[in-house]
Amino acid sequence: DKTLDEYNGYIHDRNWIAIPFESPQRSQLKRHFSTCAHRELEELGIDRKHEIPTIIVIDSQTQGIITTNGADDVDQMGEGALEHWTDMQTWIKKTAVGMT
């Protein structure tokens, strides 16, 4: 979003916690996860992997990525997305144990 009003309008009806518009962490996270609006590509100097909106679900214990499709999950499953992510987290952990 270009302005705080646009940002607030966009996140108003979303069911997730957003990083404050003025936070320097927004650009840092966009660079780290290669996620931004098309118009920000040149400014951020990144090769974009994910478009906006994006929710990247991260395992709080391992800091591994559970999914980069969190926004679609929330749109399609609503509150059920949390259970879906928990199931994915369990599957990832079981798979990792089997690989060691």
Short mmCIF file of C-alpha atoms in Angstrom, two decimals:
data_model
loop_
_atom_site.label_atom_id
_atom_site.label_comp_id
_atom_site.label_asym_id
_atom_site.label_seq_id
_atom_site.Cartn_x
_atom_site.Cartn_y
_atom_site.Cartn_z
CA ASP A 1 0.00 0.00 0.00
CA LYS A 2 1.20 3.51 -0.75
CA THR A 3 -0.36 5.26 2.24
CA LEU A 4 -1.30 4.49 5.82
CA ASP A 5 -4.98 4.91 4.93
CA GLU A 6 -4.69 2.36 2.10
CA TYR A 7 -2.87 -0.02 4.43
CA ASN A 8 -5.47 0.33 7.20
CA GLY A 9 -8.29 -0.12 4.72
CA TYR A 10 -6.73 -3.29 3.35
CA ILE A 11 -5.98 -4.99 6.67
CA HIS A 12 -9.25 -3.91 8.31
CA ASP A 13 -11.20 -6.98 7.14
CA ARG A 14 -8.29 -9.43 7.28
CA ASN A 15 -8.07 -11.97 10.04
CA TRP A 16 -4.37 -11.73 10.77
CA ILE A 17 -1.89 -9.61 12.67
CA ALA A 18 -0.07 -7.15 10.44
CA ILE A 19 3.25 -5.42 10.89
CA PRO A 20 2.68 -1.68 11.45
CA PHE A 21 2.83 0.39 8.26
CA GLU A 22 5.69 2.61 9.47
CA SER A 23 7.82 -0.23 10.87
CA PRO A 24 11.29 -0.65 9.32
CA GLN A 25 10.74 -4.38 9.77
CA ARG A 26 8.34 -4.35 6.81
CA SER A 27 11.15 -3.76 4.31
CA GLN A 28 13.49 -6.15 6.12
CA LEU A 29 10.92 -8.93 6.02
CA LYS A 30 10.06 -8.20 2.39
CA ARG A 31 13.71 -8.60 1.47
CA HIS A 32 14.21 -11.68 3.63
CA PHE A 33 11.20 -13.54 2.22
CA SER A 34 11.35 -11.99 -1.30
CA THR A 35 7.78 -10.77 -0.94
CA CYS A 36 6.51 -7.40 -2.11
CA ALA A 37 4.18 -5.54 -4.42
CA HIS A 38 5.34 -5.27 -8.02
CA ARG A 39 5.90 -1.52 -7.69
CA GLU A 40 8.39 -2.13 -4.82
CA LEU A 41 10.72 -4.45 -6.72
CA GLU A 42 13.19 -1.80 -7.84
CA GLU A 43 13.19 0.05 -4.51
CA LEU A 44 13.83 -3.15 -2.52
CA GLY A 45 16.23 -4.61 -5.07
CA ILE A 46 14.84 -8.12 -4.82
CA ASP A 47 13.79 -10.94 -7.12
CA ARG A 48 10.22 -11.49 -5.93
CA LYS A 49 9.12 -15.04 -5.08
CA HIS A 50 5.74 -14.22 -3.48
CA GLU A 51 3.14 -11.60 -4.34
CA ILE A 52 0.94 -9.60 -2.01
CA PRO A 53 -1.00 -10.66 0.00
CA THR A 54 1.26 -13.34 1.45
CA ILE A 55 1.16 -15.04 4.81
CA ILE A 56 4.25 -17.10 5.51
CA VAL A 57 3.62 -19.48 8.39
CA ILE A 58 6.76 -20.17 10.42
CA ASP A 59 7.31 -22.91 13.01
CA SER A 60 7.93 -21.11 16.29
CA GLN A 61 10.27 -23.85 17.53
CA THR A 62 12.43 -24.50 14.47
CA GLN A 63 11.89 -21.22 12.57
CA GLY A 64 11.30 -23.38 9.49
CA ILE A 65 8.69 -22.34 6.95
CA ILE A 66 5.48 -24.38 7.18
CA THR A 67 3.82 -22.73 4.17
CA THR A 68 4.07 -19.66 1.98
CA ASN A 69 0.40 -20.03 0.99
CA GLY A 70 -1.10 -18.84 4.27
CA ALA A 71 -3.21 -16.08 2.72
CA ASP A 72 -4.90 -18.56 0.38
CA ASP A 73 -5.37 -20.96 3.29
CA VAL A 74 -7.12 -18.28 5.37
CA ASP A 75 -9.32 -17.26 2.42
CA GLN A 76 -10.29 -20.88 1.71
CA MET A 77 -10.42 -22.38 5.21
CA GLY A 78 -11.02 -19.45 7.52
CA GLU A 79 -10.31 -20.46 11.11
CA GLY A 80 -9.64 -24.01 9.88
CA ALA A 81 -6.34 -22.78 8.45
CA LEU A 82 -4.76 -22.94 11.90
CA GLU A 83 -5.56 -26.64 12.24
CA HIS A 84 -4.29 -27.20 8.69
CA TRP A 85 -0.98 -25.52 9.57
CA THR A 86 -0.69 -27.53 12.77
CA ASP A 87 -1.25 -30.73 10.76
CA MET A 88 1.40 -29.61 8.27
CA GLN A 89 3.81 -28.86 11.12
CA THR A 90 3.26 -32.35 12.56
CA TRP A 91 3.79 -33.95 9.14
CA ILE A 92 7.00 -31.95 8.57
CA LYS A 93 8.37 -33.02 11.96
CA LYS A 94 7.51 -36.70 11.32
CA THR A 95 9.11 -36.51 7.88
CA ALA A 96 12.25 -34.88 9.30
CA VAL A 97 12.59 -37.62 11.92
CA GLY A 98 12.31 -40.26 9.21
CA MET A 99 15.13 -38.60 7.24
CA THR A 100 17.67 -38.72 10.07
#
